Short mmCIF file of C-alpha atoms and ligand atoms in Angstrom, two decimals:
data_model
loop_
_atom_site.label_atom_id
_atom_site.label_comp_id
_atom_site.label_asym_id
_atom_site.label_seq_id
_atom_site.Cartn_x
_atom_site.Cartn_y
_atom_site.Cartn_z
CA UNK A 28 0.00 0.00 0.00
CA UNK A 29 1.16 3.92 -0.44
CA UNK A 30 2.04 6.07 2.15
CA UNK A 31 3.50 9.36 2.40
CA UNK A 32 7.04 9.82 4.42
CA UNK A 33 9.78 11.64 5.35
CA UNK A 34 13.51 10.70 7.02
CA UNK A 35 14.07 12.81 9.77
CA UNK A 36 16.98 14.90 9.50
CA UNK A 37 16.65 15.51 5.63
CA UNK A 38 14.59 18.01 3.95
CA UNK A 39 11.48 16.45 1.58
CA UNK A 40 8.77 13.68 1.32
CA UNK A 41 8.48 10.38 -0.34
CA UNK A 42 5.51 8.30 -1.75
CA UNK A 43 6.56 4.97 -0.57
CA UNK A 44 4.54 1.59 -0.85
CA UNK A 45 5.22 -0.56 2.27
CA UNK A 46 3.68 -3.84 3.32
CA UNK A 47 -0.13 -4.22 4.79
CA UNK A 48 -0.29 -4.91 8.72
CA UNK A 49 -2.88 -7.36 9.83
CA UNK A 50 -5.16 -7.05 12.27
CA UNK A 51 -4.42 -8.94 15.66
CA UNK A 52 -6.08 -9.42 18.98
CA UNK A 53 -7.11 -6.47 20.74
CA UNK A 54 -6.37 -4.25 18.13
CA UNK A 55 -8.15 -2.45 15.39
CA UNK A 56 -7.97 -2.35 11.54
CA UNK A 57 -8.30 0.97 9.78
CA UNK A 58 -8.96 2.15 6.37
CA UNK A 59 -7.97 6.08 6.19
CA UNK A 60 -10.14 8.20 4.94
CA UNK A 61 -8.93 11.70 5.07
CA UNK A 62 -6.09 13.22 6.33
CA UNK A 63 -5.39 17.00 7.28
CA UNK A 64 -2.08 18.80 7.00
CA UNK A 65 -0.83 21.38 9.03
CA UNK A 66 2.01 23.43 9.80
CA UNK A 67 3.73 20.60 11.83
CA UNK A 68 3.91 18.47 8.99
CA UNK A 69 5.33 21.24 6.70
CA UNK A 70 7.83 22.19 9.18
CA UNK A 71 8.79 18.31 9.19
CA UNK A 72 8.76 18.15 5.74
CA UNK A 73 10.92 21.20 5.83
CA UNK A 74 13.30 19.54 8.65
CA UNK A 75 12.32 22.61 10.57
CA UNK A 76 11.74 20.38 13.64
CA UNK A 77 14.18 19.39 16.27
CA UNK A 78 12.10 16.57 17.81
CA UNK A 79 10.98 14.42 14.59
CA UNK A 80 12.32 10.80 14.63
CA UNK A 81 11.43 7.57 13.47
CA UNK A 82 9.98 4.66 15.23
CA UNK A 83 12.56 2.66 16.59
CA UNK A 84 15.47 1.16 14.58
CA UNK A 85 14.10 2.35 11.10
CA UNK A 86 14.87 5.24 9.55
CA UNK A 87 11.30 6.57 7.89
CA UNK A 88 8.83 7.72 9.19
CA UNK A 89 5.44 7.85 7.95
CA UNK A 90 4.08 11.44 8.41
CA UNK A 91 0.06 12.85 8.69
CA UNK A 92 -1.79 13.21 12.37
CA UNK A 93 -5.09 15.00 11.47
CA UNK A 94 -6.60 11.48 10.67
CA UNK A 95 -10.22 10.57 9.88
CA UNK A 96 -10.56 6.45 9.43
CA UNK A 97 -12.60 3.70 8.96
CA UNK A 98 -13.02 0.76 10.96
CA UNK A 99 -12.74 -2.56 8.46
CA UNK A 100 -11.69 -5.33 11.22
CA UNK A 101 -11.84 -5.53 14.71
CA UNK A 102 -10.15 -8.29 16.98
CA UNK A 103 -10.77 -10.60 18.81
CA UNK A 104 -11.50 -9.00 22.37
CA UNK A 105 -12.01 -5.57 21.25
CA UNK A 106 -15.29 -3.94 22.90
CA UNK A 107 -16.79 -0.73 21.30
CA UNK A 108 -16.01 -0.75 17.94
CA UNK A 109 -17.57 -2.37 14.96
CA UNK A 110 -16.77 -2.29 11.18
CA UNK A 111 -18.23 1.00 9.71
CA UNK A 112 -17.67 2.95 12.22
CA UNK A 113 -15.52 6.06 11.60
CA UNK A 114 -12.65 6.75 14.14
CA UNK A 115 -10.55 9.73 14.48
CA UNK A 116 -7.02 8.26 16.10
CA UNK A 117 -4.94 10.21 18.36
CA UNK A 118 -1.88 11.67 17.84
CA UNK A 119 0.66 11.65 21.66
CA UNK A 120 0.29 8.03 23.26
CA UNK A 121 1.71 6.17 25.80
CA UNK A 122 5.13 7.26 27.84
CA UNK A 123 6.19 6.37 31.38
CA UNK A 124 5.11 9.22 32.72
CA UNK A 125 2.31 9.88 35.41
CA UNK A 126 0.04 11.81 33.51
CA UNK A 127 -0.16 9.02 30.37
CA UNK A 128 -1.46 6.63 33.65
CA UNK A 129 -5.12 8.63 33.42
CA UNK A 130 -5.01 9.66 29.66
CA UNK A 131 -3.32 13.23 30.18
CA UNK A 132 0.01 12.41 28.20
CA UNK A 133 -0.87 15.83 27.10
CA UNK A 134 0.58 16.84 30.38
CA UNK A 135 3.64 14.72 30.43
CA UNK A 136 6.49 15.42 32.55
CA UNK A 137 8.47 13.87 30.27
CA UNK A 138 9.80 13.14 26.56
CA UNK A 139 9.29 9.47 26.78
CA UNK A 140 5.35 9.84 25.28
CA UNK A 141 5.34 9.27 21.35
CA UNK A 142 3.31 11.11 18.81
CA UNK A 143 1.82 9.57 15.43
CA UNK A 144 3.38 11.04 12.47
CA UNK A 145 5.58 13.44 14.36
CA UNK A 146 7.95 11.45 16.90
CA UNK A 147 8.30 7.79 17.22
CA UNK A 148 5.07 6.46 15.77
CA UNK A 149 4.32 6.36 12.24
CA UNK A 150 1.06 8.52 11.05
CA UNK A 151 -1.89 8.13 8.93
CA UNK A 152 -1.22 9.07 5.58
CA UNK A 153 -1.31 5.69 4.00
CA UNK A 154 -4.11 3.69 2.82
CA UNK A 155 -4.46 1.25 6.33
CA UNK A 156 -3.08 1.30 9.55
CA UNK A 157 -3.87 -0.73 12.46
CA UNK A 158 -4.31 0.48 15.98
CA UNK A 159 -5.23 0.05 19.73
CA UNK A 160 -8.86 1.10 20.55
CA UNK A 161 -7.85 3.04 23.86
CA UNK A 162 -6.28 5.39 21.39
CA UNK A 163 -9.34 6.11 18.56
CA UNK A 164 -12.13 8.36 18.96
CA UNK A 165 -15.32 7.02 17.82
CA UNK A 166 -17.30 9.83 15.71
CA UNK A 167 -21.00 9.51 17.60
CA UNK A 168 -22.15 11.44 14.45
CA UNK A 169 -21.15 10.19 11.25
CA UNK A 170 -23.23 12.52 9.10
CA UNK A 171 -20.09 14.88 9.90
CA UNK A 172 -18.37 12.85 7.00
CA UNK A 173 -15.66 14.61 5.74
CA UNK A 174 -15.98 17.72 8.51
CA UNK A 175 -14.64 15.33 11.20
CA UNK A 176 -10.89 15.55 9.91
CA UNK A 177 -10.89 18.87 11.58
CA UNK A 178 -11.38 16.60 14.99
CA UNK A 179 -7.57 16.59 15.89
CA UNK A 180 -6.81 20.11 14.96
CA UNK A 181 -9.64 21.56 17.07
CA UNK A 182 -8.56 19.18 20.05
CA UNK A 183 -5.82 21.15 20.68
CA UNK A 184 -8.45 24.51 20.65
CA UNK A 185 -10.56 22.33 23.48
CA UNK A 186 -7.79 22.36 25.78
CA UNK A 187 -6.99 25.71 25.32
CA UNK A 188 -10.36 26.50 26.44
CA UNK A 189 -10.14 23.87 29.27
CA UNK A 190 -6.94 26.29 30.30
CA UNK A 191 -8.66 29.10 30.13
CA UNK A 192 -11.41 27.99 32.50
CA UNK A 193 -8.45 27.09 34.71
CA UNK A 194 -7.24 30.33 34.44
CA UNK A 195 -10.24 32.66 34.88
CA UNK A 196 -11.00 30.41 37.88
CA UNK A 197 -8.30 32.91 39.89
CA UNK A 198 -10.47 35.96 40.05
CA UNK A 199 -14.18 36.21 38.43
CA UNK A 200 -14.33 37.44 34.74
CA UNK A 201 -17.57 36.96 34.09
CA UNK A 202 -20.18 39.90 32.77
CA UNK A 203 -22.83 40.80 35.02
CA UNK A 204 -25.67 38.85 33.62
CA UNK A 205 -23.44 35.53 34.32
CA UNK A 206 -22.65 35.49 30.16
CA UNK A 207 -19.14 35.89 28.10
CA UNK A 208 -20.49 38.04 25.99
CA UNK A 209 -19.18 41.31 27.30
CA UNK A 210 -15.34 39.85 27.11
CA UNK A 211 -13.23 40.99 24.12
CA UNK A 212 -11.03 38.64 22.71
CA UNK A 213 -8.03 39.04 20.68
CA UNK A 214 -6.15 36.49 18.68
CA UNK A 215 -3.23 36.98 16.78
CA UNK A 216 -2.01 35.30 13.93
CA UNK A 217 -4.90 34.64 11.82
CA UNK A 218 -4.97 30.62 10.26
CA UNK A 219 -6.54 27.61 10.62
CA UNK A 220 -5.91 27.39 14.57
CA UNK A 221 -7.01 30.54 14.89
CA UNK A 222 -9.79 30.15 13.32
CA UNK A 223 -11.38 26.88 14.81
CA UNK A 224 -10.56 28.88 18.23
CA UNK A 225 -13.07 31.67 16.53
CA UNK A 226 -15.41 28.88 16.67
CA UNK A 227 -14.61 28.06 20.02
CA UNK A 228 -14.95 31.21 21.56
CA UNK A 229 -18.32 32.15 20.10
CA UNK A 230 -19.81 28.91 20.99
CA UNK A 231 -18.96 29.96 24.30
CA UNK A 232 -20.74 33.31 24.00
CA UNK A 233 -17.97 35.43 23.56
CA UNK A 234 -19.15 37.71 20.91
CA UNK A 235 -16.41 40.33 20.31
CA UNK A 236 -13.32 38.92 18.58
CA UNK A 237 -10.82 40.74 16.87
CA UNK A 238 -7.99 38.84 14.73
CA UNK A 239 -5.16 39.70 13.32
CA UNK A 240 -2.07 38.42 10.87
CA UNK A 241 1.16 40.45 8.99
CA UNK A 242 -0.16 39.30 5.53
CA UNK A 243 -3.81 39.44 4.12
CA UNK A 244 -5.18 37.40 1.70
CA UNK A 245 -9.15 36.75 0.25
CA UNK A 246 -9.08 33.82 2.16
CA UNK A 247 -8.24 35.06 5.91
CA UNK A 248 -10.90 37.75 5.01
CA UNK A 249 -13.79 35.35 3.94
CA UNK A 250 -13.33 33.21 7.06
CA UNK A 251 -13.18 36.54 9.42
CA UNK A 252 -16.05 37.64 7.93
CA UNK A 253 -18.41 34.04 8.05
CA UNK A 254 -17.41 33.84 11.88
CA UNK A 255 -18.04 37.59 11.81
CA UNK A 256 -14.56 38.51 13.37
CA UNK A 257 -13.11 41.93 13.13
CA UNK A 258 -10.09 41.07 10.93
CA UNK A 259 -7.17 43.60 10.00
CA UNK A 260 -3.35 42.68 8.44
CA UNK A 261 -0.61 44.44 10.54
CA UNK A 262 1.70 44.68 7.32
CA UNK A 263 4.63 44.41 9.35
CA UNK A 264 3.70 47.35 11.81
CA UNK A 265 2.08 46.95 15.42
CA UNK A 266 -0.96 46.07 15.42
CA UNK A 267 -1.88 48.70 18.71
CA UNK A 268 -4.98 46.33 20.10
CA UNK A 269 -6.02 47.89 23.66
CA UNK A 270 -8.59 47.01 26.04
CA UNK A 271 -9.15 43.57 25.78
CA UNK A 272 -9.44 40.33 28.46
CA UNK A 273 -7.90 37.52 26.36
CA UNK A 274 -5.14 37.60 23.91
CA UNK A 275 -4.62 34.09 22.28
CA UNK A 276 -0.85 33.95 20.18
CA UNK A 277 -0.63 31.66 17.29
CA UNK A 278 2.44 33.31 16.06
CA UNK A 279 5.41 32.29 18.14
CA UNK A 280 6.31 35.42 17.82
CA UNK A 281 7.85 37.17 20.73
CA UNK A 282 7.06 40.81 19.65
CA UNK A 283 3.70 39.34 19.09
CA UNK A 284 3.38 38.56 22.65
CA UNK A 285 5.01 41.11 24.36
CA UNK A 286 2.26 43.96 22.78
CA UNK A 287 -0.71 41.32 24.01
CA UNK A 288 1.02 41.73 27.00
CA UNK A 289 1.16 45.81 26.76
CA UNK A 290 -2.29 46.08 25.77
CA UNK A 291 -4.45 43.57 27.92
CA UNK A 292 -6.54 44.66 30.81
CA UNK A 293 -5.93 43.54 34.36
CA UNK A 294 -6.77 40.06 35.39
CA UNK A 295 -5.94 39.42 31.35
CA UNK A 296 -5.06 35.98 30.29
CA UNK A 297 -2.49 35.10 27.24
CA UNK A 298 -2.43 31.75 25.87
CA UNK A 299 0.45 30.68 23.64
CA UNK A 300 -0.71 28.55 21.52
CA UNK A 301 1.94 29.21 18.39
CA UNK A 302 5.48 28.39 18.15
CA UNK A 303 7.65 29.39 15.61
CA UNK A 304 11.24 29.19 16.10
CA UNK A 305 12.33 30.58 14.10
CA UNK A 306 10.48 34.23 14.79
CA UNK A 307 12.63 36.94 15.62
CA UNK A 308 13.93 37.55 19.05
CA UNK A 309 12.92 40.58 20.95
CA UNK A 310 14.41 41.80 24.26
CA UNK A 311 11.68 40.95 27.67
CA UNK A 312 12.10 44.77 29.41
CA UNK A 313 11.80 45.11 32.97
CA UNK A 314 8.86 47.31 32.53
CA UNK A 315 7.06 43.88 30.55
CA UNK A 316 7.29 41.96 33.75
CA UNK A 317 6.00 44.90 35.84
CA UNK A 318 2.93 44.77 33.87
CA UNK A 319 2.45 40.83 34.39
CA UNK A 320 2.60 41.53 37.85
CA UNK A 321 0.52 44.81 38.49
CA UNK A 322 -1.71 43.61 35.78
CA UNK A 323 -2.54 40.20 37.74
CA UNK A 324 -1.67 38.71 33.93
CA UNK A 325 -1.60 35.29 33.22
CA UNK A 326 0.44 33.68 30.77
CA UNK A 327 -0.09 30.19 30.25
CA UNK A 328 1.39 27.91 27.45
CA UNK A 329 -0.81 24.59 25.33
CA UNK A 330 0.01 21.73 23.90
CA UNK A 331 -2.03 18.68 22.32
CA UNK A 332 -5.09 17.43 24.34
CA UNK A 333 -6.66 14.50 25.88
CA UNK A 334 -9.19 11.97 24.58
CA UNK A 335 -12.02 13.86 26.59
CA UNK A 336 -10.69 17.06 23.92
CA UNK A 337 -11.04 15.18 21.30
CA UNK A 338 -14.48 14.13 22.11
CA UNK A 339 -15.74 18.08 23.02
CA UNK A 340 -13.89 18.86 19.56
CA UNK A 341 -16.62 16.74 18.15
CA UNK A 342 -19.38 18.36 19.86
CA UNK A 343 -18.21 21.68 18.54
CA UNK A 344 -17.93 20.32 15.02
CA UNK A 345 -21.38 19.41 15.22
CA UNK A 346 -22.96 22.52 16.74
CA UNK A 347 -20.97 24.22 13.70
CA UNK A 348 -22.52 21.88 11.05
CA UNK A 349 -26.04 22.33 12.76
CA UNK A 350 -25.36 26.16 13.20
CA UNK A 351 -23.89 27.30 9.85
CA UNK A 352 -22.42 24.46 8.09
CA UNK A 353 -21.18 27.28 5.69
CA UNK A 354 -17.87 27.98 8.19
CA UNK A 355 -16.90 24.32 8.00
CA UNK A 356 -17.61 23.74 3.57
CA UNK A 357 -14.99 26.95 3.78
CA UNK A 358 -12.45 24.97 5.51
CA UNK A 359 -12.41 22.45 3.12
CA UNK A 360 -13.22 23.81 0.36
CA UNK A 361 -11.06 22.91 -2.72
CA UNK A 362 -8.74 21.35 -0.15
CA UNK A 363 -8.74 17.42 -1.16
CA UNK A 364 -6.05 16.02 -2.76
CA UNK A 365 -5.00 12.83 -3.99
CA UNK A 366 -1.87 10.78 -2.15
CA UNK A 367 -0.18 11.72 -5.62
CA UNK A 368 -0.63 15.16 -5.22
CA UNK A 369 0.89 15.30 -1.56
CA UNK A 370 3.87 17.91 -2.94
CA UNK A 371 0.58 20.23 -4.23
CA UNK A 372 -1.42 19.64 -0.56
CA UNK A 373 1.77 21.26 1.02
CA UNK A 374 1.10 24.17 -1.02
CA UNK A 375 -2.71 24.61 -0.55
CA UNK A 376 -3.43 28.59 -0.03
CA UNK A 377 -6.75 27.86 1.75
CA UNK A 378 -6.97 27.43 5.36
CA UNK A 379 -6.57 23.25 5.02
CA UNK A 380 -5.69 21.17 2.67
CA UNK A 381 -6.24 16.88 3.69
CA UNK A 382 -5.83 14.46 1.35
CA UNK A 383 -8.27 11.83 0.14
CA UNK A 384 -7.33 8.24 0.88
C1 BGC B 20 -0.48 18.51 16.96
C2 BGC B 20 -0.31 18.18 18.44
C3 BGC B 20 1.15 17.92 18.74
C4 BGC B 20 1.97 19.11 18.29
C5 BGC B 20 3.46 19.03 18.59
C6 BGC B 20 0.45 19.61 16.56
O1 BGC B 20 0.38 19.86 15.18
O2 BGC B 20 -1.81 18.87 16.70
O3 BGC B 20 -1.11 17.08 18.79
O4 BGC B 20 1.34 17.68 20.14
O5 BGC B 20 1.79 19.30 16.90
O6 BGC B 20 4.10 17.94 18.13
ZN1 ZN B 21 -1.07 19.42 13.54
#
C-alpha cells in the first residue's frame, strides 16, 4: 500500500509503498479516509523540527496526524467498535510518565510519550493502519463525513479553552448577567488554529473577537467575515490592540506577545498557543514583567489534548454543522487532494488542505 514519508533529519517527502499490517487481537484495523495537513507536517517536511524521529530502529517515518478512518476489522477482544464505524485516532500516546497513567500524556512530565506522524510512531497518511482502541475516537455522528478531519486540529483549541477555565477560575471574569459576551477577545495570527478557536470562543458566547495576521489574503478575510470577526493585516507594523481580556498567540512570535502583553486589561489571560522558532527575538524589558505583575496577567502555554478534547472537539464540530455548516464547507473547500498530489497539498493557499485516501 502507499504512504506518504519523510527521514528525519533531511529536507522532503516520499511516496513509498510498504507492506499491509494485519489485524491482531485487541487491536483495530483501519482504512484512512482523510487526512489534514498542518504546519507541523510542513515544518517536518521542511526539517524545521528538532524533535521528529522515526519509530525505533528504522529510519522513515510515515508522516500525517489529522486522521479521519474507517473501521474494516476488529479483533478478537475488542469492545466498542464495529466495522463502519468512523474513528478519528490520536496523535501523543503512551510514555512512562504519570500523567499518560489517566489519559493526560498531554501533560507529560516527560519526553518518553510518542506522537503519530511526528515522533516515534508512524502517522496516517497511507491507505491502512492498524491500531489500539484506547487510542481512537469514535465519531457519535457520522453525518459529519468529511468535517470530522478537523477533529484533531480543534482538540488542541478544546484544551486551550479547558486552560482558560483554569485560568479565569483565579479571580471572576464573568459579565454581570453571568454570560461571556461582554469579554473581548483578541487572537493573533490569523490561520486555521485561529480560526477553529473563533469557533470556540463564540460557541462559548464570547461575541467580540478581533484577529489579526502580517499578511492578508481573500481567504483570511472570507473566514473573518463568516465567523463575523473583526479582521485587520498588521503589514509588518504593530498592530496597537487595547482594552481587551484575552489575547490568544498563534504566532510564536515574541514581539507578538510582548504587545498582548502591553495592551491587555488587568486580570488578562495570554495563551500561547503558536510556536515558531524561528520568529525573531525581541528583548523581555523590565517594565514587561511589571505589567504581568501589576496587571494580575496570566500567561499560560498549550500543547495537544486529551481523549475527553477530542471528544468536546466533536461536539463543537457538530454545533458548527447544525449552526452554519457554511464555516466548515470553507475549511475544506477545494482542499482534497489525492496521495499523488501530496507535494501540491503542502502548497494549498486555503486554510486546510487533507488528502483523500
Ligand atoms: C499537533 C499536536 C502535537 C503538536 C506538537 C500539533 O500539530 O496537533 O497534537 O502535540 O503538533 O508535536
Ligand atoms: Zn497538527
Amino acid at each position: 500500500m502507499r504512504a506518504v514519508a519523510v527521514t528525519p533529519g533531511k529536507e522532503g517527502f516520499e511516496l513509498i509503498e510498504v507492506p499491509e499490517s494485519p489485524v491482531v487481537k485487541g487491536k483495530v484495523k483501519l482504512k484512512t479516509l482523510y487526512v489534514g495537513i498542518c504546519g507541523t507536517d510542513k515544518a517536518i517536511v521542511n526539517n524545521a523540527l528538532g524533535f521528529v524521529r522515526p519509530p525505533p530502529g528504522e529510519d522513515k517515518l510515515i508522516i500525517g496526524h489529522e486522521g479521519l478512518a474507517k473501521v474494516v476489522e476488529v479483533g478478537e477482544g475488542v469492545e466498542g467498535l464495529k466495522e463502519g464505524d468512523f474513528v478519528v485516532p490520536m496523535v501523543r500516546r503512551g510514555g512512562n510518565c504519570f500523567h499518560s497513567r489517566f489519559g493526560r500524556q498531554d501533560y507529560c512530565e516527560d519526553e518518553s510519550f510518542v506522537e503519530a506522524g511526528i515522533r516515534g510512531l508512524h502517522g496516517f497518511q497511507r491507505e491502512y493502519f492498524v491500531d489500539e482502541p484506547e487510542y481512537l475516537v469514535r465519531v457519535k455522528d457520522q453525518d459529519l463525513g468529511v468535517f470530522a478531519v478537523l477533529t484533531e486540529p480543534m482538540k488542541n483549541v478544546m484544551k486551550v479553552i479547558e486552560v482558560l477555565q483554569h485560568a479565569v477560575a483565579r479571580y471572576y471574569e464573568v459579565c454581570e448577567d453571568s454570560t461571556l459576551s461582554c469579554l473581548k477577545a483578541v487572537i493573533a495570527g490569523w490561520g486555521t488554529e485561529g480560526a477553529l478557536l473563533a469557533m470556540a470562543l463564540k460557541y462559548l458566547g464570547v461575541e467580540e473577537i478581533t484577529a489579526f495576521s502580517r499578511e492578508e489574503s481573500e481567504e483570511k478575510v472570507k473566514v473573518a467575515e463568516l465567523l463575523n470577526v473583526e479582521y485587520f493585516a498588521t503589514k509588518g507594523g504593530k498592530a496597537n490592540v487595547r482594552d481587551f481580556h484575552l489575547f490568544f498567540d498563534m504566532t510564536g512570535s515574541p514581539e507578538v506577545v510582548v504587545e498582548g502583553v502591553e495592551g491587555i486589561r488587568n486580570n488578562g489571560v495570554v495563551v500561547l498557543f503558536g510556536t515558531n522558532d524561528r520568529a525573531p527575538s525581541h528583548e523581555l524589558r523590565a517594565e514587561v514583567i511589571t505589567k504581568v505583575v501589576e496587571k494580575n496577567l496570566t500567561i499560560v502555554g498549550s500543547v495537544d489534548g486529551s481523549k475527553g478534547n477530542y471528544e468536546q472537539a466533536l461536539t463543537l464540530i457538530s454545533y458548527w454543522y447544525a449552526r452554519d455548516k457554511r464555516v466548515l464547507e470553507y475549511f475544506l473547500e477545494g482542499a482534497i487532494y489525492a496521495p499523488e498530489e501530496f507535494g501540491e497539498a503542502l502548497k494549498h493557499r486555503g486554510l486546510k488542505a487533507v488528502v483523500k485516501w
